[in-house]
């Protein structure tokens, strides 16, 4: 398994890696020094007990006018010096701990400030570019229009050739540079659109991600949805939900076991586990799979691009409605505690489920999902698994939530495996399962604390697991005609 695991709490992301590494190292050193200080304190207490016993013996000898041992005085002096040395060591350890805490806080503040400044500058620049876009369009049309037409033609008329072209650029697509460029573009898209509409940059900054947050990834996705629905693309439909399997299952523990239960392969998209606890409470674990159909035109598959974009727009995608119906048919009520584990689109749907307020989501485990900008309540125990070379999470923008635990690594640090022909190898569910296993074994205090909270109410008895298939019940546009023609 390539790539070290990085652990962060909060939304900090766009920072020099050296600062992040130093911050993590300082935090670890502070914890070590704190434990050493406790050890010194215990040693000091032991020395004090020895001193007390010696003084008591010495006082008895004085009263009886007996002569104490010749080296007793020297031993007392040495113990006194040792006690003072240990006390000074303890004081210095405490002082070092406080200094390390201060330095760690300064690093974190600088990291947060860098991130905010980058986004403010980026927003101002893109808003300005949006405002002058018509003029730029005239100037650049002769340069950009021919390749744009070529790309559109290649995509529509020669999808295999387009796929081959993308495959030839896999190294770029699966690079940290490309992922961060996509993330920055997503975060700036609303500013550019507002600038194009003539909104002043100051107003854009006040309304955007760095202001009161009215505009952002969701507003951009909503705009895309509104425009696309003038055609046959991205049209939402009703859904049909049916149970496909049921089995008895032991309750999961940790991240690896939960990630392993996420549906994959395309047959089912949702798995619900019900556990009846000894205290009379019923608990649920729900697992939500990733995108199956990448077409922008809705077909039978509910886990498609239409659901993706509507979910990014914080709407009511077919996938979310399918999960809610599966939970209801499995017996879940609004009060029953739920732990959600979702992959890719499933992570985005899980975040919307936790935000809706219609369900008692206690914990949310997001695996490679474009769900960073979903405002999940801080009361939810939120854990994110992100690969730094996976572009899918970047499509959701920056990760938000000051209490979010982010577990990150680069599984492709040694390069893309020769036998892996997929376009997005870093997005592989198998690689995310490896990351989950690394997290379970890491014994990092932040991870252990979060997992202890998730597993605290883990029932001792087995439960009932049901798998669910969600299909669109209505197909619109050209794809509907194709189905009717069969």
Tab-separated table of C-alpha atoms in Angstrom:
chain	number	residue	atom	x	y	z
A	1	UNK	CA	0.000	0.000	0.000
A	2	UNK	CA	1.672	3.175	-1.195
A	3	UNK	CA	1.358	6.549	0.463
A	4	UNK	CA	1.397	7.607	4.091
A	5	UNK	CA	-1.814	8.436	5.917
A	6	UNK	CA	-2.345	12.104	6.821
A	7	UNK	CA	-4.827	13.026	9.545
A	8	UNK	CA	-6.422	16.471	9.833
A	9	UNK	CA	-9.345	17.890	11.792
A	10	UNK	CA	-11.285	20.672	10.099
A	11	UNK	CA	-11.502	22.138	6.628
A	12	UNK	CA	-7.852	23.143	6.168
A	13	UNK	CA	-6.517	21.921	2.860
A	14	UNK	CA	-4.758	24.404	0.569
A	15	UNK	CA	-1.455	24.813	2.424
A	16	UNK	CA	2.233	24.139	1.837
A	17	UNK	CA	2.723	20.506	2.771
A	18	UNK	CA	5.729	21.390	4.918
A	19	UNK	CA	3.532	23.494	7.220
A	20	UNK	CA	1.024	20.674	7.562
A	21	UNK	CA	3.746	18.127	8.285
A	22	UNK	CA	5.390	20.369	10.880
A	23	UNK	CA	2.036	20.986	12.532
A	24	UNK	CA	1.294	17.288	12.804
A	25	UNK	CA	4.816	16.606	14.121
A	26	UNK	CA	4.506	19.348	16.737
A	27	UNK	CA	1.159	18.050	17.902
A	28	UNK	CA	2.610	14.543	18.271
A	29	UNK	CA	5.663	15.873	20.129
A	30	UNK	CA	3.435	17.867	22.471
A	31	UNK	CA	1.508	14.724	23.360
A	32	UNK	CA	4.777	12.820	23.994
A	33	UNK	CA	6.136	15.605	26.200
A	34	UNK	CA	2.888	15.713	28.142
A	35	UNK	CA	3.212	12.011	28.916
A	36	UNK	CA	6.849	12.577	29.958
A	37	UNK	CA	5.770	15.369	32.294
A	38	UNK	CA	3.297	13.043	33.964
A	39	UNK	CA	6.078	10.481	34.412
A	40	UNK	CA	8.342	13.097	35.979
A	41	UNK	CA	5.577	14.124	38.353
A	42	UNK	CA	5.140	10.524	39.449
A	43	UNK	CA	8.906	10.174	39.983
A	44	UNK	CA	8.918	13.355	42.055
A	45	UNK	CA	6.168	11.970	44.260
A	46	UNK	CA	8.231	8.822	44.781
A	47	UNK	CA	11.297	10.846	45.785
A	48	UNK	CA	9.235	12.889	48.217
A	49	UNK	CA	8.081	9.707	49.910
A	50	UNK	CA	11.709	8.553	50.267
A	51	UNK	CA	12.676	11.967	51.667
A	52	UNK	CA	9.860	11.818	54.195
A	53	UNK	CA	10.906	8.403	55.414
A	54	UNK	CA	14.553	9.494	55.781
A	55	UNK	CA	13.599	12.639	57.708
A	56	UNK	CA	11.321	10.666	59.983
A	57	UNK	CA	14.138	8.216	60.717
A	58	UNK	CA	16.614	11.064	61.213
A	59	UNK	CA	14.296	12.867	63.673
A	60	UNK	CA	13.907	9.702	65.735
A	61	UNK	CA	17.673	9.297	65.869
A	62	UNK	CA	18.075	12.935	66.990
A	63	UNK	CA	15.557	12.520	69.794
A	64	UNK	CA	17.321	9.368	70.986
A	65	UNK	CA	20.670	11.177	70.620
A	66	UNK	CA	21.941	8.327	68.526
A	67	UNK	CA	24.453	9.060	65.795
A	68	UNK	CA	22.942	8.643	62.300
A	69	UNK	CA	24.821	6.708	59.622
A	70	UNK	CA	27.782	8.651	58.246
A	71	UNK	CA	26.392	8.882	54.710
A	72	UNK	CA	22.775	9.651	55.674
A	73	UNK	CA	23.310	13.381	55.389
A	74	UNK	CA	24.995	13.012	52.043
A	75	UNK	CA	22.137	10.781	50.775
A	76	UNK	CA	19.627	13.372	51.919
A	77	UNK	CA	21.485	16.127	50.065
A	78	UNK	CA	21.648	14.026	46.899
A	79	UNK	CA	17.962	13.168	47.102
A	80	UNK	CA	17.157	16.812	47.652
A	81	UNK	CA	19.174	17.735	44.552
A	82	UNK	CA	17.524	14.960	42.554
A	83	UNK	CA	14.090	16.119	43.665
A	84	UNK	CA	14.842	19.673	42.586
A	85	UNK	CA	16.221	18.452	39.263
A	86	UNK	CA	13.114	16.371	38.591
A	87	UNK	CA	10.886	19.271	39.616
A	88	UNK	CA	12.746	21.569	37.234
A	89	UNK	CA	12.461	18.979	34.468
A	90	UNK	CA	8.730	18.797	35.071
A	91	UNK	CA	8.400	22.579	34.920
A	92	UNK	CA	10.428	22.718	31.718
A	93	UNK	CA	8.309	19.935	30.198
A	94	UNK	CA	5.128	21.838	31.029
A	95	UNK	CA	6.608	24.990	29.533
A	96	UNK	CA	7.604	23.113	26.368
A	97	UNK	CA	4.133	21.666	26.047
A	98	UNK	CA	2.596	25.145	26.257
A	99	UNK	CA	5.050	26.511	23.721
A	100	UNK	CA	4.305	23.632	21.360
A	101	UNK	CA	0.587	24.270	21.716
A	102	UNK	CA	1.150	27.930	20.886
A	103	UNK	CA	3.290	27.107	17.849
A	104	UNK	CA	0.740	24.539	16.652
A	105	UNK	CA	-2.031	27.135	16.991
A	106	UNK	CA	0.062	29.656	15.037
A	107	UNK	CA	0.693	27.129	12.251
A	108	UNK	CA	-3.003	26.273	12.093
A	109	UNK	CA	-3.981	29.957	12.031
A	110	UNK	CA	-1.446	30.629	9.257
A	111	UNK	CA	-2.740	27.618	7.327
A	112	UNK	CA	-6.325	28.817	7.644
A	113	UNK	CA	-5.322	32.363	6.721
A	114	UNK	CA	-3.451	31.180	3.626
A	115	UNK	CA	-6.455	29.173	2.534
A	116	UNK	CA	-8.866	32.059	3.038
A	117	UNK	CA	-6.587	34.539	1.275
A	118	UNK	CA	-6.139	32.210	-1.692
A	119	UNK	CA	-9.881	31.847	-2.062
A	120	UNK	CA	-10.494	35.616	-1.731
A	121	UNK	CA	-7.917	36.428	-4.395
A	122	UNK	CA	-9.194	33.622	-6.583
A	123	UNK	CA	-12.781	34.867	-6.209
A	124	UNK	CA	-11.855	38.434	-7.100
A	125	UNK	CA	-9.881	37.354	-10.155
A	126	UNK	CA	-12.569	35.016	-11.486
A	127	UNK	CA	-15.312	37.580	-10.839
A	128	UNK	CA	-13.347	40.144	-12.831
A	129	UNK	CA	-12.720	37.653	-15.621
A	130	UNK	CA	-16.420	36.861	-15.654
A	131	UNK	CA	-17.256	40.562	-15.969
A	132	UNK	CA	-14.975	41.022	-18.988
A	133	UNK	CA	-15.816	37.599	-20.441
A	134	UNK	CA	-17.769	39.013	-23.422
A	135	UNK	CA	-14.752	41.078	-24.532
A	136	UNK	CA	-12.390	38.165	-23.915
A	137	UNK	CA	-14.726	35.923	-25.849
A	138	UNK	CA	-14.484	38.130	-28.915
A	139	UNK	CA	-10.714	38.329	-28.661
A	140	UNK	CA	-10.147	34.620	-28.056
A	141	UNK	CA	-12.857	33.149	-30.249
A	142	UNK	CA	-10.519	32.628	-33.179
A	143	UNK	CA	-8.043	30.826	-30.929
A	144	UNK	CA	-10.352	28.722	-28.759
A	145	UNK	CA	-13.328	28.005	-30.998
A	146	UNK	CA	-11.663	25.535	-33.401
A	147	UNK	CA	-10.267	23.230	-30.669
A	148	UNK	CA	-13.540	23.499	-28.723
A	149	UNK	CA	-15.493	22.372	-31.786
A	150	UNK	CA	-13.008	19.545	-32.293
A	151	UNK	CA	-13.406	18.334	-28.715
A	152	UNK	CA	-17.216	18.492	-28.923
A	153	UNK	CA	-17.211	16.633	-32.232
A	154	UNK	CA	-14.838	13.986	-30.886
A	155	UNK	CA	-16.975	13.473	-27.785
A	156	UNK	CA	-20.241	13.155	-29.687
A	157	UNK	CA	-19.196	11.264	-32.786
A	158	UNK	CA	-16.174	9.334	-31.590
A	159	UNK	CA	-16.581	8.540	-27.872
A	160	UNK	CA	-14.086	5.685	-28.121
A	161	UNK	CA	-11.448	8.031	-29.480
A	162	UNK	CA	-12.250	10.540	-26.726
A	163	UNK	CA	-11.870	7.807	-24.123
A	164	UNK	CA	-8.520	6.858	-25.643
A	165	UNK	CA	-7.379	10.491	-25.528
A	166	UNK	CA	-8.287	10.732	-21.851
A	167	UNK	CA	-6.548	7.436	-21.135
A	168	UNK	CA	-3.387	8.819	-22.701
A	169	UNK	CA	-3.561	11.704	-20.206
A	170	UNK	CA	-4.107	9.512	-17.125
A	171	UNK	CA	-0.899	10.635	-15.449
A	172	UNK	CA	-2.049	14.254	-15.582
A	173	UNK	CA	-5.649	13.529	-14.540
A	174	UNK	CA	-4.437	11.515	-11.549
A	175	UNK	CA	-1.970	14.139	-10.300
A	176	UNK	CA	-2.201	16.389	-7.252
A	177	UNK	CA	-1.753	19.423	-9.539
A	178	UNK	CA	-4.767	18.507	-11.683
A	179	UNK	CA	-6.927	17.649	-8.659
A	180	UNK	CA	-6.183	20.968	-6.961
A	181	UNK	CA	-6.760	22.859	-10.220
A	182	UNK	CA	-10.195	21.248	-10.545
A	183	UNK	CA	-10.999	22.018	-6.905
A	184	UNK	CA	-10.016	25.683	-7.357
A	185	UNK	CA	-12.071	25.907	-10.562
A	186	UNK	CA	-15.131	24.453	-8.828
A	187	UNK	CA	-14.797	26.867	-5.919
A	188	UNK	CA	-14.467	29.825	-8.307
A	189	UNK	CA	-17.241	28.847	-10.728
A	190	UNK	CA	-19.975	30.766	-8.890
A	191	UNK	CA	-17.808	33.919	-8.803
A	192	UNK	CA	-17.186	33.707	-12.545
A	193	UNK	CA	-20.891	33.219	-13.281
A	194	UNK	CA	-21.853	36.182	-11.087
A	195	UNK	CA	-19.212	38.340	-12.767
A	196	UNK	CA	-20.588	37.356	-16.172
A	197	UNK	CA	-24.028	38.550	-15.004
A	198	UNK	CA	-22.536	41.913	-14.020
A	199	UNK	CA	-22.589	41.522	-10.224
A	200	UNK	CA	-19.914	43.795	-8.624
A	201	UNK	CA	-16.876	41.910	-7.202
A	202	UNK	CA	-17.490	43.288	-3.689
A	203	UNK	CA	-21.024	41.901	-3.689
A	204	UNK	CA	-19.767	38.568	-5.044
A	205	UNK	CA	-17.223	38.340	-2.209
A	206	UNK	CA	-19.899	39.130	0.392
A	207	UNK	CA	-22.339	36.529	-0.938
A	208	UNK	CA	-19.828	33.790	-1.763
A	209	UNK	CA	-17.936	31.080	0.100
A	210	UNK	CA	-15.715	33.582	1.933
A	211	UNK	CA	-18.720	35.716	2.899
A	212	UNK	CA	-22.142	34.636	4.123
A	213	UNK	CA	-22.177	31.585	1.842
A	214	UNK	CA	-25.334	32.195	-0.186
A	215	UNK	CA	-23.586	31.296	-3.427
A	216	UNK	CA	-21.179	28.412	-3.940
A	217	UNK	CA	-20.938	24.928	-5.416
A	218	UNK	CA	-24.658	24.264	-4.880
A	219	UNK	CA	-25.748	27.453	-6.683
A	220	UNK	CA	-23.477	26.656	-9.634
A	221	UNK	CA	-24.866	23.113	-9.871
A	222	UNK	CA	-28.414	24.496	-9.653
A	223	UNK	CA	-27.659	26.863	-12.541
A	224	UNK	CA	-26.268	23.990	-14.625
A	225	UNK	CA	-29.375	21.934	-13.867
A	226	UNK	CA	-31.708	24.756	-14.872
A	227	UNK	CA	-29.890	25.289	-18.170
A	228	UNK	CA	-29.638	21.553	-18.965
A	229	UNK	CA	-33.334	20.954	-18.392
A	230	UNK	CA	-34.097	23.055	-21.449
A	231	UNK	CA	-32.887	19.945	-23.250
A	232	UNK	CA	-33.365	16.296	-22.293
A	233	UNK	CA	-30.408	16.313	-19.922
A	234	UNK	CA	-30.401	16.171	-16.109
A	235	UNK	CA	-34.156	15.707	-15.777
A	236	UNK	CA	-35.193	14.113	-12.498
A	237	UNK	CA	-37.830	11.360	-12.393
A	238	UNK	CA	-39.765	9.258	-9.866
A	239	UNK	CA	-38.109	6.058	-8.623
A	240	UNK	CA	-39.037	2.460	-7.898
A	241	UNK	CA	-37.353	0.636	-4.988
A	242	UNK	CA	-37.258	-3.129	-4.539
A	243	UNK	CA	-35.521	-5.417	-2.087
A	244	UNK	CA	-33.166	-7.888	-3.739
A	245	UNK	CA	-31.623	-9.821	-0.832
A	246	UNK	CA	-31.687	-10.352	2.924
A	247	UNK	CA	-29.264	-12.009	5.337
A	248	UNK	CA	-28.214	-12.199	8.972
A	249	UNK	CA	-25.070	-10.214	9.671
A	250	UNK	CA	-22.731	-9.343	12.548
A	251	UNK	CA	-22.407	-5.652	13.448
A	252	UNK	CA	-19.463	-3.839	11.795
A	253	UNK	CA	-16.466	-2.424	13.636
A	254	UNK	CA	-14.075	0.258	12.430
A	255	UNK	CA	-13.697	1.770	8.979
A	256	UNK	CA	-12.433	-1.213	6.990
A	257	UNK	CA	-15.436	-3.422	7.758
A	258	UNK	CA	-17.849	-0.638	6.850
A	259	UNK	CA	-16.130	0.239	3.571
A	260	UNK	CA	-16.137	-3.461	2.651
A	261	UNK	CA	-19.956	-3.509	2.898
A	262	UNK	CA	-20.552	-0.648	0.438
A	263	UNK	CA	-22.484	-2.005	-2.581
A	264	UNK	CA	-20.475	-2.251	-5.795
A	265	UNK	CA	-20.850	-3.947	-9.151
A	266	UNK	CA	-24.059	-2.199	-10.206
A	267	UNK	CA	-26.690	-4.717	-9.074
A	268	UNK	CA	-27.748	-3.013	-5.827
A	269	UNK	CA	-26.943	0.532	-4.758
A	270	UNK	CA	-28.087	0.473	-1.126
A	271	UNK	CA	-27.579	-1.856	1.833
A	272	UNK	CA	-29.434	-1.363	5.127
A	273	UNK	CA	-28.576	-3.213	8.353
A	274	UNK	CA	-30.994	-3.221	11.280
A	275	UNK	CA	-29.885	-4.063	14.824
A	276	UNK	CA	-32.335	-4.519	17.707
A	277	UNK	CA	-30.361	-3.684	20.848
A	278	UNK	CA	-30.875	-5.072	24.371
A	279	UNK	CA	-31.951	-1.645	25.660
A	280	UNK	CA	-34.928	-1.713	23.296
A	281	UNK	CA	-33.379	0.747	20.836
A	282	UNK	CA	-33.125	-0.055	17.135
A	283	UNK	CA	-30.012	1.114	15.304
A	284	UNK	CA	-29.276	1.192	11.580
A	285	UNK	CA	-26.191	1.104	9.393
A	286	UNK	CA	-26.729	2.183	5.777
A	287	UNK	CA	-24.189	1.774	2.962
A	288	UNK	CA	-24.553	3.715	-0.298
A	289	UNK	CA	-22.667	2.913	-3.505
A	290	UNK	CA	-21.159	5.155	-6.169
A	291	UNK	CA	-22.176	6.363	-9.629
A	292	UNK	CA	-23.008	3.605	-12.118
A	293	UNK	CA	-24.173	5.504	-15.236
A	294	UNK	CA	-22.206	8.584	-16.333
A	295	UNK	CA	-24.650	9.730	-19.012
A	296	UNK	CA	-26.192	13.207	-18.514
A	297	UNK	CA	-29.471	11.878	-19.882
A	298	UNK	CA	-31.543	9.914	-17.387
A	299	UNK	CA	-32.203	6.242	-18.112
A	300	UNK	CA	-33.307	3.435	-15.789
A	301	UNK	CA	-30.253	3.753	-13.543
A	302	UNK	CA	-30.887	6.086	-10.587
A	303	UNK	CA	-27.184	6.336	-9.657
A	304	UNK	CA	-26.360	8.471	-12.691
A	305	UNK	CA	-25.031	11.913	-13.609
A	306	UNK	CA	-28.488	13.443	-13.191
A	307	UNK	CA	-28.513	12.393	-9.546
A	308	UNK	CA	-24.944	13.642	-9.151
A	309	UNK	CA	-25.676	17.172	-10.338
A	310	UNK	CA	-28.991	17.454	-8.474
A	311	UNK	CA	-27.226	16.259	-5.317
A	312	UNK	CA	-24.472	18.874	-5.778
A	313	UNK	CA	-27.250	21.434	-6.140
A	314	UNK	CA	-28.641	20.268	-2.761
A	315	UNK	CA	-31.810	19.171	-4.512
A	316	UNK	CA	-33.794	15.935	-4.311
A	317	UNK	CA	-31.901	13.460	-6.527
A	318	UNK	CA	-33.316	10.036	-7.347
A	319	UNK	CA	-30.519	8.369	-5.374
A	320	UNK	CA	-31.423	10.250	-2.175
A	321	UNK	CA	-35.109	9.440	-2.540
A	322	UNK	CA	-34.217	5.805	-3.138
A	323	UNK	CA	-32.129	5.626	0.054
A	324	UNK	CA	-34.873	7.274	2.090
A	325	UNK	CA	-37.465	4.790	0.808
A	326	UNK	CA	-35.149	1.826	1.458
A	327	UNK	CA	-34.633	3.024	5.051
A	328	UNK	CA	-38.367	3.467	5.560
A	329	UNK	CA	-39.180	0.008	4.178
A	330	UNK	CA	-36.458	-1.481	6.392
A	331	UNK	CA	-38.310	-0.032	9.382
A	332	UNK	CA	-36.233	3.054	10.219
A	333	UNK	CA	-38.032	5.966	11.881
A	334	UNK	CA	-36.944	9.577	12.277
A	335	UNK	CA	-35.725	8.863	15.817
A	336	UNK	CA	-33.664	5.725	15.146
A	337	UNK	CA	-29.866	6.294	15.249
A	338	UNK	CA	-28.180	5.785	11.868
A	339	UNK	CA	-24.543	5.409	10.802
A	340	UNK	CA	-24.076	6.211	7.092
A	341	UNK	CA	-21.147	4.991	4.984
A	342	UNK	CA	-21.105	6.204	1.381
A	343	UNK	CA	-18.709	6.006	-1.553
A	344	UNK	CA	-18.451	8.607	-4.330
A	345	UNK	CA	-22.041	9.675	-5.131
A	346	UNK	CA	-23.053	7.631	-2.088
A	347	UNK	CA	-20.970	9.928	0.159
A	348	UNK	CA	-22.740	12.952	-1.310
A	349	UNK	CA	-26.146	11.343	-0.761
A	350	UNK	CA	-25.146	10.408	2.795
A	351	UNK	CA	-24.181	14.020	3.514
A	352	UNK	CA	-27.562	15.222	2.217
A	353	UNK	CA	-29.262	12.602	4.385
A	354	UNK	CA	-27.410	13.899	7.457
A	355	UNK	CA	-28.271	17.509	6.572
A	356	UNK	CA	-31.972	16.971	5.878
A	357	UNK	CA	-33.010	16.800	9.541
A	358	UNK	CA	-35.472	14.026	8.674
A	359	UNK	CA	-33.165	11.314	10.056
A	360	UNK	CA	-31.135	10.823	13.224
A	361	UNK	CA	-27.717	10.437	11.559
A	362	UNK	CA	-25.144	10.032	14.343
A	363	UNK	CA	-22.104	9.323	12.168
A	364	UNK	CA	-21.180	9.853	8.521
A	365	UNK	CA	-18.251	8.136	6.794
A	366	UNK	CA	-17.563	9.687	3.368
A	367	UNK	CA	-15.338	7.694	1.023
A	368	UNK	CA	-14.030	9.586	-2.009
A	369	UNK	CA	-17.143	11.734	-2.272
A	370	UNK	CA	-17.730	15.200	-3.804
A	371	UNK	CA	-19.487	16.216	-0.601
A	372	UNK	CA	-17.058	18.707	0.921
A	373	UNK	CA	-19.374	21.721	0.685
A	374	UNK	CA	-22.463	20.033	2.165
A	375	UNK	CA	-23.068	21.755	5.540
A	376	UNK	CA	-23.335	18.643	7.713
A	377	UNK	CA	-24.228	19.581	11.335
A	378	UNK	CA	-21.334	19.538	13.805
A	379	UNK	CA	-23.333	17.110	15.953
A	380	UNK	CA	-22.662	14.407	13.344
A	381	UNK	CA	-19.453	12.406	13.818
A	382	UNK	CA	-18.059	13.090	10.333
A	383	UNK	CA	-15.082	11.199	8.885
A	384	UNK	CA	-13.768	11.703	5.323
A	385	UNK	CA	-11.424	9.398	3.390
A	386	UNK	CA	-9.834	11.347	0.523
A	387	UNK	CA	-7.063	10.409	-1.893
A	388	UNK	CA	-5.013	13.449	-2.873
A	389	UNK	CA	-4.820	12.251	-6.508
A	390	UNK	CA	-8.559	11.458	-6.774
A	391	UNK	CA	-10.352	14.152	-8.763
A	392	UNK	CA	-13.877	13.091	-7.705
A	393	UNK	CA	-13.787	14.675	-4.197
A	394	UNK	CA	-12.412	17.851	-5.814
A	395	UNK	CA	-15.624	18.150	-7.879
A	396	UNK	CA	-17.364	19.026	-4.610
A	397	UNK	CA	-14.950	21.837	-3.766
A	398	UNK	CA	-13.166	22.388	-0.461
A	399	UNK	CA	-13.952	20.158	2.511
A	400	UNK	CA	-15.990	22.124	5.054
A	401	UNK	CA	-16.708	21.533	8.728
A	402	UNK	CA	-14.282	22.457	11.497
A	403	UNK	CA	-14.988	19.156	13.247
A	404	UNK	CA	-14.577	16.931	10.184
A	405	UNK	CA	-11.837	14.304	10.535
A	406	UNK	CA	-10.027	13.998	7.187
A	407	UNK	CA	-7.905	10.936	6.451
A	408	UNK	CA	-5.840	11.508	3.320
A	409	UNK	CA	-3.134	9.739	1.366
A	410	UNK	CA	-1.780	9.374	-2.158
A	411	UNK	CA	-2.168	5.718	-3.201
A	412	UNK	CA	-0.363	6.440	-6.485
A	413	UNK	CA	2.826	7.843	-4.975
A	414	UNK	CA	4.723	5.012	-6.682
A	415	UNK	CA	2.865	5.557	-9.968
A	416	UNK	CA	-0.200	3.950	-11.545
A	417	UNK	CA	0.048	0.134	-11.423
A	418	UNK	CA	0.815	-1.357	-14.827
A	419	UNK	CA	-2.211	-3.686	-14.689
A	420	UNK	CA	-4.677	-0.888	-13.840
A	421	UNK	CA	-6.421	0.356	-16.992
A	422	UNK	CA	-9.100	2.499	-15.306
A	423	UNK	CA	-9.267	6.231	-16.010
A	424	UNK	CA	-9.357	7.167	-12.301
A	425	UNK	CA	-7.325	4.548	-10.434
A	426	UNK	CA	-7.055	6.725	-7.295
A	427	UNK	CA	-10.874	6.617	-7.058
A	428	UNK	CA	-10.888	2.839	-6.780
A	429	UNK	CA	-13.054	1.501	-3.954
A	430	UNK	CA	-10.428	-1.209	-3.375
A	431	UNK	CA	-7.750	1.441	-2.743
A	432	UNK	CA	-10.086	3.267	-0.384
A	433	UNK	CA	-10.585	-0.015	1.471
A	434	UNK	CA	-6.799	-0.148	1.916
A	435	UNK	CA	-6.849	3.415	3.259
A	436	UNK	CA	-9.586	2.439	5.712
A	437	UNK	CA	-7.510	-0.526	6.900
A	438	UNK	CA	-4.484	1.757	7.389
A	439	UNK	CA	-6.624	4.103	9.478
A	440	UNK	CA	-7.901	1.266	11.666
A	441	UNK	CA	-4.328	0.120	12.356
A	442	UNK	CA	-2.791	3.558	12.820
A	443	UNK	CA	-3.659	3.986	16.519
A	444	UNK	CA	-3.749	7.735	15.903
A	445	UNK	CA	-5.559	9.334	18.878
A	446	UNK	CA	-7.963	11.370	16.715
A	447	UNK	CA	-8.938	8.278	14.717
A	448	UNK	CA	-9.334	6.133	17.840
A	449	UNK	CA	-11.540	8.774	19.453
A	450	UNK	CA	-13.826	9.043	16.419
A	451	UNK	CA	-14.093	5.287	15.917
A	452	UNK	CA	-14.782	4.790	19.618
A	453	UNK	CA	-17.700	7.195	19.244
A	454	UNK	CA	-19.029	5.388	16.163
A	455	UNK	CA	-18.622	1.910	17.659
A	456	UNK	CA	-19.696	2.863	21.219
A	457	UNK	CA	-23.274	1.710	20.727
A	458	UNK	CA	-22.257	-1.322	18.652
A	459	UNK	CA	-24.832	-4.028	19.436
A	460	UNK	CA	-23.639	-7.410	20.622
A	461	UNK	CA	-26.321	-9.346	18.732
A	462	UNK	CA	-26.514	-10.029	14.999
A	463	UNK	CA	-28.780	-7.980	12.791
A	464	UNK	CA	-30.756	-8.186	9.578
A	465	UNK	CA	-29.190	-6.848	6.364
A	466	UNK	CA	-31.258	-6.027	3.284
A	467	UNK	CA	-30.026	-4.979	-0.167
A	468	UNK	CA	-32.024	-2.624	-2.372
A	469	UNK	CA	-32.213	-1.814	-6.061
A	470	UNK	CA	-33.417	1.659	-7.106
A	471	UNK	CA	-34.559	2.342	-10.683
A	472	UNK	CA	-36.058	5.354	-12.353
A	473	UNK	CA	-39.711	4.633	-13.116
A	474	UNK	CA	-39.898	7.209	-15.935
A	475	UNK	CA	-37.384	7.699	-18.739
A	476	UNK	CA	-37.473	10.986	-20.646
A	477	UNK	CA	-36.065	12.176	-23.937
A	478	UNK	CA	-34.124	10.206	-26.516
A	479	UNK	CA	-33.313	7.367	-24.156
A	480	UNK	CA	-37.051	6.807	-23.568
A	481	UNK	CA	-37.531	6.523	-27.317
A	482	UNK	CA	-34.703	4.046	-27.534
A	483	UNK	CA	-36.299	1.890	-24.823
A	484	UNK	CA	-39.734	2.019	-26.457
A	485	UNK	CA	-38.209	1.009	-29.812
A	486	UNK	CA	-36.907	-2.258	-28.409
